[in-house]
Every structure is written in C-alpha cells, then in structure tokens.
Amino acid sequence: MSSKNLDQLYRQVIMDHYKTPRNKGTLDNDSVNIEMNNPTCGDRIQLTLQVEEGIVKDAKFDGEGCSISMASASMMTQAVKGKDVDTALQLSHIFSDMMLGKDYDDTIDLGDIEALQGVSQFPARIKCATLAWKAMEKGVQSEGKS
Amino acid sequence: MMNREIKSYFPILDQEVNGHPLVYLDSAATSQKPVQVIEALTRYYEFDNANVHRGVHTLGNRATDMYEGAREKVRKFINADTTEEVIFLRGTTTALNLVAQSYGRANVEEGDEIVITYMEHHSNVIPWQQLAKERGAVLKYIDLNPDGTISLEQVRAAVTDRTKIVSMMYVSNVLGTMNPIKEVTQIAHEHGAVMVVDGAQAAPHLKIDVQNLDCDFFAFSGHKMCGPTGIGVLYGKKDLLNNMEPIEFGGEMIDFVGLYDSTWKELPWKFEGGTPIIAGAVGLGAAIDFLNEIGLHEIEQHEHKMAAYAMNAMNEIEGLQIYGPTDPQKRAGIVTFNLNDVHPHDLATVLDMSGIAVRAGHHCAQPLMKWLQCTATARASFYVYNDESDIDRLVEGLRSTKEYFSDVF
C-alpha cells in the first residue's frame, strides 16, 4: 500500500495540519465571513477574515471534510495572515497553478503549502485542496467592494 | 452462468488500475457493460441505424422494429400490461421529473401533501420540493427506524386523505434497504394517493412486477443494469398516462400540427418528443436479455450472498461502522460504511491506489446523511460480476488503509 504517489499525497506535514489544524474556529471581529462547500462530496468550510487597510490581520476557518481539504484550509490561513490582499491573491494564483501541475512562481516562499504539491497527481482530489483558497479569494474580493 | 463466466463477458474488468487488477465496487453508481450490450450497440450503428416511425425505407423499418422490440422486452421485464405503459426517457431523474411536472402540476393543489422518505436520492426529493413550492403543497418525510428501514406504522402516520402523491425508492442506494413497496402502495391507495416508485437501484437486482406491486408509476435507468447511459424508463398505468399532458413538445410526439394548435400521438409516443434514444433502447434490450439469461432471482440471491459475505468480513475490522439493516436478506448488494476517523475521500483514494473502486461522498442523499449524522460515507456495491475474491481484496485494502493512517487517527 505504501506507494510513492500516496506518500506524496499524504505528506507528514499535511497530516500534521489535519490532526492539529492552525487557526481553527471563527473570528468575532471578522470583516469577511464566507461559507463554501463542495457539492459533489459534502466538504464544507466557513472562513472568517479580519481585513484592515488592505491587510489580512487575522484568519480562521471552521468546517468538515477530508484530510486534504482541512489541511489545505489550515495552511491557507497560516499563509495569508499578515499579508496584504494582493499577496494573498497572488498566493492563491500560485497554488492554483501548482494544483494544475503548471510551472509556478517559486520566488515566493510557500512554506508548508509546498507539501500539497502531490495532490496534483490525484485529479479527483484537487477540488478538496482548492476549496479554502476559493473561499479566501471570494472573501477578500467581496470585502473590497462593500 | 457461473460468476467467473459472467465476469469474462465484461471486457473493462480485465485491466490493471494503479498496478493492480481492477476490483470494481461502484455498480450502484453505474454498472459495467457486457460484450453482448456493447456488440448490440455496434451492430445497430453498423447495420440498422435510421430514424424511427417515419421512413418508408428498409433501414427505417428495421430501426423501428428494434426500438419497439426493446419496448416489448422492457414490458415483459417489469410485467407491464401493455407497451403503451412503457415510455423511453433519459433515465430515472427525467422520469420522476415528468411525473412531478405533468401529473403533479395537474393534480396537486394548495394544502395537498406529497409524502417521501428521508432515504430518497436527490432525484426523488427535488422534483417534489419544486412541485410543493409551486403549488403551495406540503412535502412530508416518513421517518426511518434506527436500522434504516421503514415501518408501515410510520407510513400510515404520514399518509392522509390530503396526500396526493407518495414517492419512495424501492432499494436504497446508500443503506441497501429494500422497502415494502407493495404494502406502501396499498396505504397510498386507501387514501386516494398515487404511488410513485424510484426503481433505479431495484431494477438491476430484483424481479420487478409492476402489476403485482400495483404502483402507479415506476422509474428506472438502463445504465445501472448493464445497459448504456442515457436510456431509462417510466412505467405508468395507462389510465393515468392517458390523462397526462406531455412536458416536451416537438417532432415524433405529434398527431396533427396546425398553425395555432396541435394534437398528440397516442401512448407511449406522446411523451417521447424528438428523435428517441434508439440505440440506447436497443442496448437496454440487450441488457435485459443478458440479465434474463442469468435470471433475476439468481441475481437477487447473489446480491444477498455478497452483502452477507462482505458484512461478515468487514465487521471483523475494528473501528469499521456499517450503516443500514444488519440482516443481509433485507438488503441489496450495497454496503455503506465508515472506517474510524478516516475520511471517506482519503479512504477511497488509498483503495484506488490498490485498484479498488468504491464511492465516497454523500451519494446524492444529503437528507439521509443528515439523518445518519455524518457528512460522508464510503460505499461498496456489488453486481453480477463480483465475487468473494473482490470482497477479499476490499477487506485487505481496508486493513492496509487503517494501517496506513494508523499514526494519524
């Protein structure tokens, strides 16, 4: 069972984020509160962000889903916290490229997110990994408009 | 036919997936197709293809004979009284929507009730939700027993004289439960309601006798019973169908077309607007021949046997929870489960890496998932080509999955 591909998918750091998620919960002082689900499988995420003067000051997520979707949400909140909105969106873009197996901008330090690279080998699971990022994108974009 | 012989008719099963021989345990989603069906489709397109009911030429006649011949096969397969009661449509979903939009709109009024159950597939929920909203009717759910079965007391409690439609699945695509359709039909009729049966998971596995069930409508799909995708059937009692309006208008279904008004063909064609699903019907006919050759009774016994063998072996795995009736005689060849805290997606991915195909998710039954208090489950479903060795592979795969995730969960 210990295939190389599987071990690439379920990297230690991913399982660590799944077991002990960072930024789990909901913010009280949120400026963005967004819910998203993956209708084909039932994964669900609620993302709260505190965006002030174009900076993501704080981020928390809640929800349920598989290890990939929850680990990805944990990593995403970790990555965007303290970043300005443009950088957060740029990260999301890089992540999307990574999932599609495209060459991605590696000048930015991706930290733990890099561990999710193996997901690109599992087409059925890409949607699990991108759910939280899509929620973040939608969230910060709606924030700017209101 | 012995199992090994049956398996040999399914070319798709003879392949490796991720370096392992394929074990296909997702037949409740769609079944695989035997060479008999594949060849029937090829033969039709190579020799007989033409449009039906219009040409004077030979191919047109042949295609028409084949299309209408398939209808007769379906009639026998479900023991309908006449082929006028057999309508070819795209599948179960389309069939249920036709009943809701045609019969439902004409007969359900404000304050009337439509009764379904918590275990229904979305295709037997949403058409009724839409109808209820449109007509100001009440949608009621029959509660389930803790083991996922339905008791007639609960049916009696839900169905009243205001009930116009009772709609229920014959076999649950999640729990494998076989529902007492004949008895429920009787209760519906006592209150003057019509009985609609979602037969998608039943037609592949049980001998269907619509006259014995006495149901008013019965819907099923070809692709779950060795037939091609895109063909399904709505059976309806002739009296009801005669009084129903078509919901699709165009070629094929008309009698006379004037500038401002038109009339419809007789049954069953008035519900088959446009060029029909000719090849699909021919393929479904071949699938019915194939299933008849094995014998529906034998298939049902085989499913019970597979369910019993699987449940026995799976119950040995610590931390594995099976949903639905514990008595294999009360369920079709469907076993839905969860393994510890391993999310079904992760489980299905690991099994797939061993060449084992199972379904993971909510199985288009979100109300039932809510009732089960889980967001997702894994499902192994068995059909004529599966045998004990497939289940052994599944159990082995489940044990390795458990081990693989042992330090995480």
XYZ file of C-alpha atoms in Angstrom:
555
model
C 0.000 0.000 0.000
C 2.907 2.371 0.651
C 3.017 3.639 -2.902
C 5.257 6.586 -3.659
C 2.347 8.621 -5.000
C 0.310 8.058 -1.854
C 3.183 9.146 0.341
C 3.498 12.254 -1.794
C -0.196 12.932 -1.223
C -0.256 12.285 2.479
C 2.960 14.046 3.459
C 3.739 14.231 7.153
C 3.192 17.969 7.266
C -0.273 17.590 5.714
C -1.344 15.043 8.258
C 0.072 17.289 10.960
C -2.134 20.182 9.810
C -5.095 17.813 9.649
C -4.506 16.487 13.156
C -3.709 19.833 14.733
C -5.247 22.472 12.498
C -3.946 26.046 12.830
C -6.426 28.896 13.112
C -9.433 26.665 13.661
C -12.611 28.420 14.734
C -14.365 31.664 13.890
C -13.308 35.271 14.444
C -15.542 37.572 16.467
C -14.233 40.721 14.837
C -14.413 39.451 11.281
C -14.915 41.725 8.317
C -15.381 38.792 5.970
C -17.461 35.725 6.712
C -17.847 33.276 3.908
C -19.141 29.732 3.587
C -18.361 27.405 0.746
C -18.985 23.782 0.055
C -18.023 21.195 -2.440
C -21.399 19.887 -3.620
C -20.008 16.697 -5.088
C -18.571 15.430 -1.823
C -20.014 17.412 1.060
C -16.817 19.179 2.180
C -17.723 22.447 3.851
C -15.700 25.417 5.020
C -16.539 28.594 6.882
C -13.850 31.224 6.638
C -13.693 34.387 8.702
C -11.159 37.079 7.916
C -10.298 40.359 9.534
C -9.154 42.646 6.757
C -7.993 46.138 7.682
C -6.488 48.673 5.326
C -5.814 46.023 2.738
C -4.055 43.689 5.175
C -5.388 40.299 6.289
C -4.893 40.864 10.007
C -6.406 37.568 11.120
C -7.962 34.447 9.621
C -9.826 31.455 10.995
C -11.589 28.509 9.417
C -14.163 26.006 10.515
C -15.725 23.116 8.653
C -15.594 19.471 7.851
C -14.006 17.433 5.147
C -11.192 15.121 4.204
C -7.586 15.476 5.326
C -6.592 17.311 2.153
C -9.344 19.944 2.359
C -8.869 20.601 6.061
C -5.061 20.633 5.922
C -5.194 22.973 2.952
C -7.525 25.315 4.863
C -5.190 25.305 7.842
C -2.183 26.075 5.657
C -4.026 28.764 3.750
C -4.977 30.698 6.901
C -1.410 30.407 8.098
C -0.079 31.688 4.794
C -2.325 34.709 4.324
C -2.268 36.003 7.877
C -0.395 39.295 7.995
C -0.152 39.533 4.196
C -1.718 42.257 2.123
C -4.699 41.291 -0.007
C -2.734 41.386 -3.266
C -0.132 38.969 -1.929
C -2.876 36.678 -0.638
C -4.462 36.610 -4.070
C -1.059 36.047 -5.644
C -0.512 33.052 -3.362
C -3.885 31.698 -4.398
C -2.895 32.040 -8.020
C 0.375 30.206 -7.411
C -1.493 27.488 -5.543
C -3.929 27.057 -8.407
C -1.029 26.685 -10.866
C 0.565 24.156 -8.546
C -2.639 22.088 -8.450
C -2.915 22.123 -12.219
C 0.637 20.847 -12.477
C 1.781 24.045 -14.193
C 5.087 25.776 -13.546
C 4.522 28.167 -10.699
C 6.265 31.235 -9.350
C 8.794 29.856 -6.854
C 10.310 33.188 -5.911
C 7.811 33.450 -3.052
C 8.386 31.216 -0.045
C 5.362 28.941 0.151
C 6.262 27.264 3.417
C 4.030 24.325 4.307
C 1.841 24.839 1.247
C 4.513 23.282 -0.913
C 3.668 19.930 0.691
C 0.335 19.898 -1.144
C 2.100 19.604 -4.496
C 1.418 15.844 -4.564
C -2.325 16.495 -4.832
C -1.852 17.467 -8.480
C -1.273 13.768 -9.221
C -4.796 12.987 -7.954
C -7.264 14.839 -10.208
C -10.270 13.818 -8.117
C -8.756 15.464 -5.055
C -7.732 18.846 -6.473
C -11.130 20.319 -5.601
C -10.577 19.287 -1.968
C -7.335 21.257 -1.845
C -8.628 24.378 -3.572
C -11.867 24.828 -1.579
C -10.370 27.013 1.176
C -8.408 29.097 -1.321
C -11.515 29.738 -3.380
C -13.318 30.853 -0.245
C -10.465 33.226 0.600
C -10.424 34.685 -2.908
C -14.142 35.258 -2.896
C -13.936 36.684 0.594
C -11.254 39.297 0.021
C -12.772 40.309 -3.289
C -16.194 40.875 -1.740
C -14.554 42.777 1.123
C -13.097 45.320 -1.246
C -16.498 46.030 -2.747
C -18.613 46.505 0.349
C -23.901 -18.871 -15.652
C -21.184 -19.098 -13.047
C -19.617 -15.928 -11.708
C -16.324 -16.439 -13.431
C -18.089 -16.911 -16.723
C -20.185 -13.794 -16.126
C -17.072 -11.761 -15.350
C -15.486 -12.825 -18.636
C -18.244 -11.010 -20.546
C -17.120 -7.639 -19.138
C -14.010 -6.529 -21.041
C -13.493 -3.457 -18.853
C -12.869 -5.598 -15.778
C -9.831 -7.177 -17.392
C -7.372 -4.372 -16.702
C -4.924 -3.107 -14.137
C -5.513 0.129 -12.276
C -2.568 1.708 -10.493
C -0.617 -1.505 -10.930
C -3.295 -3.829 -9.512
C -6.075 -5.857 -11.136
C -9.216 -3.725 -11.105
C -11.854 -4.507 -8.486
C -14.969 -2.549 -9.450
C -17.252 -1.993 -6.456
C -19.203 1.037 -7.644
C -22.040 -0.578 -9.576
C -24.689 1.319 -7.625
C -23.332 4.429 -9.357
C -23.203 2.742 -12.741
C -22.756 -0.867 -13.772
C -20.246 -2.102 -16.304
C -21.416 -3.351 -19.693
C -21.109 -6.882 -21.079
C -19.927 -7.558 -24.642
C -23.492 -8.535 -25.528
C -24.608 -4.937 -24.930
C -21.539 -3.346 -26.489
C -21.959 -5.523 -29.602
C -25.685 -4.778 -29.838
C -24.878 -1.054 -29.926
C -22.128 -1.528 -32.513
C -24.303 -3.777 -34.665
C -27.138 -1.283 -34.558
C -24.886 1.550 -35.712
C -23.083 -0.596 -38.298
C -26.159 -2.114 -39.956
C -29.502 -0.737 -38.828
C -29.209 2.920 -37.883
C -32.041 5.114 -39.173
C -34.674 7.342 -37.659
C -37.798 5.575 -36.431
C -41.509 5.847 -37.218
C -41.058 7.942 -40.341
C -39.022 6.353 -43.121
C -40.512 4.180 -45.804
C -37.116 2.648 -46.398
C -35.804 -0.650 -45.109
C -33.366 0.670 -42.522
C -36.091 2.869 -41.087
C -38.304 -0.162 -40.692
C -35.520 -2.179 -39.118
C -34.631 0.560 -36.641
C -38.310 0.970 -35.753
C -38.692 -2.765 -35.185
C -35.621 -2.809 -32.963
C -36.744 0.224 -30.973
C -40.254 -1.087 -30.454
C -38.869 -4.584 -29.872
C -36.852 -3.187 -26.972
C -40.049 -1.692 -25.563
C -41.655 -5.117 -25.584
C -38.611 -6.529 -23.764
C -38.984 -3.852 -21.103
C -42.710 -4.560 -20.814
C -42.011 -8.218 -20.080
C -39.104 -7.344 -17.791
C -41.342 -5.313 -15.455
C -44.542 -7.232 -16.292
C -46.488 -4.216 -17.518
C -49.860 -4.909 -19.078
C -49.094 -3.238 -22.394
C -46.230 -1.454 -24.169
C -48.375 1.707 -24.129
C -47.340 1.935 -20.481
C -43.604 1.876 -21.237
C -42.070 5.272 -22.010
C -38.434 5.599 -23.025
C -36.719 8.585 -21.422
C -33.194 9.613 -20.495
C -33.208 7.996 -17.066
C -34.819 7.824 -13.642
C -34.342 11.538 -12.988
C -36.142 12.524 -16.180
C -38.902 10.019 -15.458
C -39.545 11.336 -11.945
C -39.496 14.908 -13.213
C -42.066 14.001 -15.848
C -44.399 12.624 -13.196
C -43.928 15.699 -10.996
C -44.353 18.211 -13.800
C -47.169 16.524 -15.666
C -49.212 14.508 -13.187
C -48.151 16.629 -10.210
C -48.994 20.039 -11.651
C -52.389 18.825 -12.803
C -53.383 17.088 -9.598
C -51.644 18.687 -6.612
C -53.318 21.750 -5.156
C -52.624 24.156 -2.332
C -52.559 22.373 1.019
C -52.251 18.924 -0.536
C -49.486 16.646 0.639
C -46.638 14.867 -1.103
C -45.031 12.155 1.018
C -41.452 10.910 0.594
C -38.827 9.466 2.976
C -35.516 10.575 4.490
C -33.640 7.987 2.463
C -34.528 9.302 -1.009
C -31.960 10.102 -3.670
C -31.934 13.791 -4.624
C -33.740 12.884 -7.852
C -36.720 11.762 -5.771
C -36.562 14.796 -3.480
C -36.050 17.900 -5.570
C -38.821 17.359 -8.195
C -41.277 17.156 -5.254
C -39.745 20.144 -3.458
C -40.190 22.190 -6.605
C -43.741 20.946 -7.119
C -44.659 21.630 -3.485
C -43.271 25.167 -3.663
C -45.052 25.872 -6.914
C -48.423 24.509 -5.805
C -48.292 25.563 -2.162
C -48.380 21.902 -1.175
C -46.805 20.292 1.887
C -43.803 17.983 1.480
C -43.749 15.372 4.257
C -40.978 12.940 5.183
C -41.543 9.444 6.525
C -39.182 8.791 9.434
C -36.851 5.793 9.427
C -36.194 3.104 12.016
C -32.753 3.216 13.654
C -31.526 0.480 11.286
C -32.574 2.487 8.243
C -35.722 0.528 7.436
C -39.252 1.867 7.058
C -42.132 0.644 9.154
C -45.664 0.631 7.821
C -46.854 2.358 11.018
C -44.733 5.351 10.097
C -46.127 5.276 6.580
C -49.687 5.173 7.960
C -48.873 8.078 10.259
C -47.624 10.210 7.373
C -50.170 9.461 4.637
C -53.549 11.198 4.997
C -56.565 11.943 2.835
C -54.813 15.144 1.741
C -51.936 13.129 0.330
C -51.930 13.160 -3.462
C -48.567 11.546 -4.138
C -46.413 9.058 -2.242
C -42.960 8.581 -3.755
C -40.409 6.129 -2.471
C -37.291 4.323 -3.588
C -37.601 0.547 -3.866
C -33.990 -0.088 -2.838
C -31.835 2.498 -1.055
C -28.651 3.489 -2.873
C -26.976 4.125 0.481
C -28.389 1.686 3.004
C -29.258 -1.115 0.590
C -32.649 -1.294 2.325
C -35.431 -2.923 0.337
C -38.652 -1.059 1.015
C -42.107 -2.716 1.281
C -43.421 -1.032 -1.862
C -46.465 -3.253 -2.282
C -47.735 -2.518 1.215
C -46.942 1.194 0.965
C -48.810 1.314 -2.349
C -51.836 -0.171 -0.653
C -51.741 2.503 2.054
C -51.354 5.245 -0.569
C -54.346 3.911 -2.493
C -56.502 3.688 0.636
C -56.105 7.471 0.841
C -56.601 8.086 -2.857
C -52.956 8.962 -3.483
C -50.851 7.691 -6.376
C -47.718 5.651 -5.696
C -44.511 6.600 -7.479
C -41.558 4.215 -7.250
C -37.929 5.175 -7.815
C -36.721 1.816 -9.086
C -33.184 2.864 -10.058
C -31.493 0.528 -7.566
C -34.186 -2.153 -7.747
C -34.450 -2.927 -11.465
C -30.843 -4.200 -11.694
C -31.248 -6.557 -8.768
C -34.830 -7.757 -8.255
C -37.573 -9.242 -10.364
C -39.898 -6.287 -10.955
C -43.618 -6.879 -11.299
C -45.436 -3.562 -11.554
C -48.853 -5.228 -11.687
C -48.197 -7.151 -8.520
C -46.833 -4.047 -6.770
C -49.860 -2.161 -8.129
C -47.785 1.050 -8.143
C -48.953 3.850 -10.426
C -45.536 4.939 -11.719
C -42.207 3.136 -11.759
C -38.971 4.785 -12.930
C -35.593 3.199 -13.655
C -32.350 3.669 -15.600
C -30.620 1.413 -18.091
C -27.047 2.177 -17.094
C -27.297 0.607 -13.642
C -28.443 -2.698 -15.143
C -25.720 -3.377 -17.725
C -27.314 -1.063 -20.308
C -25.932 2.132 -21.827
C -26.161 5.566 -20.221
C -28.856 7.936 -21.446
C -31.743 5.482 -21.556
C -34.345 4.999 -18.862
C -37.956 4.037 -18.496
C -41.082 5.455 -16.983
C -43.831 2.929 -16.455
C -47.231 4.416 -15.739
C -50.732 2.993 -15.548
C -52.463 3.560 -18.849
C -55.443 5.462 -17.410
C -53.170 7.917 -15.667
C -50.834 8.393 -18.632
C -53.774 8.940 -20.968
C -54.922 11.860 -18.861
C -51.486 13.418 -18.558
C -50.088 16.185 -20.738
C -46.644 15.872 -22.324
C -43.956 18.214 -20.988
C -41.750 18.093 -24.069
C -43.120 19.163 -27.415
C -41.745 18.756 -30.911
C -41.282 16.097 -33.535
C -42.217 12.467 -33.036
C -44.828 13.129 -30.345
C -47.429 14.869 -32.519
C -50.511 13.680 -34.309
C -51.573 16.788 -36.210
C -49.884 20.190 -36.193
C -51.836 23.298 -37.082
C -50.693 26.885 -37.011
C -52.041 27.598 -33.557
C -52.832 24.215 -32.072
C -51.658 20.643 -32.259
C -52.697 17.224 -31.094
C -50.571 14.436 -29.637
C -49.840 10.913 -30.676
C -51.270 8.097 -28.620
C -49.349 6.379 -25.823
C -46.473 5.906 -25.295
C -45.129 8.217 -28.020
C -46.798 11.409 -26.841
C -44.158 11.543 -24.087
C -41.235 10.864 -26.421
C -40.693 14.197 -28.162
C -37.806 14.424 -30.642
C -35.768 11.645 -32.174
C -35.876 8.990 -29.483
C -32.962 7.265 -27.773
C -32.967 4.458 -30.332
C -29.517 2.963 -29.786
C -29.962 3.315 -26.037
C -33.204 1.344 -26.168
C -31.573 -1.345 -28.301
C -28.723 -1.555 -25.772
C -31.182 -1.748 -22.897
C -32.974 -4.575 -24.686
C -29.673 -6.468 -24.957
C -29.003 -5.820 -21.262
C -32.411 -7.251 -20.365
C -31.660 -10.374 -22.436
C -28.351 -10.707 -20.603
C -29.908 -10.352 -17.137
C -32.702 -12.765 -18.036
C -30.140 -15.320 -19.102
C -28.572 -15.187 -15.644
C -32.009 -14.959 -14.011
C -33.235 -12.119 -11.800
C -33.901 -14.485 -8.930
C -30.302 -15.748 -9.131
C -29.045 -12.156 -9.217
C -31.015 -11.270 -6.097
C -29.686 -14.320 -4.256
C -26.154 -13.493 -5.394
C -26.501 -9.950 -4.015
C -27.702 -11.174 -0.633
C -24.780 -13.588 -0.575
C -22.292 -10.843 -1.452
C -23.776 -8.493 1.154
C -23.602 -11.222 3.812
C -20.020 -12.156 2.954
C -18.916 -8.517 2.897
C -20.655 -7.549 6.113
C -19.228 -10.552 7.881
C -15.683 -9.820 6.816
C -15.954 -6.068 7.301
C -17.398 -6.399 10.783
C -14.141 -8.106 11.752
C -12.305 -4.834 11.171
C -12.174 -2.869 14.370
C -13.489 0.678 14.051
C -15.480 -0.035 10.903
C -19.114 1.003 11.067
C -21.709 -0.296 8.597
C -24.919 1.677 8.053
C -28.336 0.181 7.359
C -30.055 -3.133 8.087
C -27.859 -5.756 9.739
C -29.757 -8.635 8.136
C -28.230 -9.237 4.673
C -31.535 -10.724 3.495
C -33.058 -7.290 3.993
C -30.589 -5.507 1.741
C -29.314 -5.479 -1.789
C -25.614 -5.733 -2.612
C -24.756 -2.345 -1.160
C -22.599 -1.821 1.924
C -22.085 1.730 3.135
C -19.573 2.321 5.894
C -17.035 4.485 7.640
C -13.656 3.430 8.987
C -12.660 5.143 12.233
C -11.962 8.796 11.590
C -10.532 8.212 8.140
C -12.491 10.500 5.858
C -14.208 8.529 3.053
C -12.306 10.519 0.425
C -8.992 9.591 1.919
C -10.181 6.002 2.192
C -11.325 5.892 -1.425
C -8.059 7.406 -2.644
C -5.965 4.822 -0.804
C -8.190 1.975 -2.066
C -7.938 3.338 -5.595
C -4.166 3.117 -5.392
C -4.746 -0.622 -4.869
C -7.033 -0.825 -7.893
C -10.237 -0.923 -5.832
C -13.039 1.406 -6.946
C -15.519 2.468 -4.257
C -17.732 5.514 -3.952
C -17.137 8.191 -1.335
C -19.293 11.168 -0.502
C -22.930 11.885 0.210
C -24.266 9.605 -2.568
C -26.767 12.237 -3.720
C -28.664 11.704 -0.489
C -27.947 14.713 1.705
C -31.183 14.406 3.739
C -30.200 10.833 4.588
C -26.645 11.857 5.515
C -28.149 14.370 7.893
C -30.337 11.635 9.344
C -27.264 9.398 9.756
C -25.482 12.392 11.300
C -22.487 12.129 9.056
C -21.306 14.276 6.185
C -19.967 11.499 4.036
C -19.601 7.743 3.843
C -17.825 5.180 1.709
C -19.859 2.676 -0.273
C -19.021 -0.666 -1.825
C -21.680 -2.020 -4.167
C -21.717 -5.407 -5.852
C -23.194 -6.738 -9.035
C -23.353 -9.887 -11.129
C -19.644 -9.826 -11.990
C -18.380 -9.512 -8.426
C -17.436 -12.490 -6.326
C -15.872 -13.287 -2.953
C -12.363 -12.611 -4.222
C -13.332 -8.965 -4.883
C -14.561 -8.622 -1.325
C -11.377 -10.234 -0.022
C -9.412 -7.593 -1.894
C -11.620 -4.859 -0.405
C -11.144 -6.144 3.123
C -7.409 -6.425 2.595
C -7.421 -2.870 1.241
C -9.386 -1.611 4.229
C -6.935 -3.214 6.633
C -3.977 -1.609 4.856
C -5.776 1.747 4.798
C -6.295 1.521 8.511
C -2.637 0.731 8.977
C -1.555 3.484 6.590
C -3.407 6.100 8.612
C -2.784 4.449 12.000
C -0.341 7.057 13.241
C -2.625 9.885 12.210
C -6.026 8.976 13.551
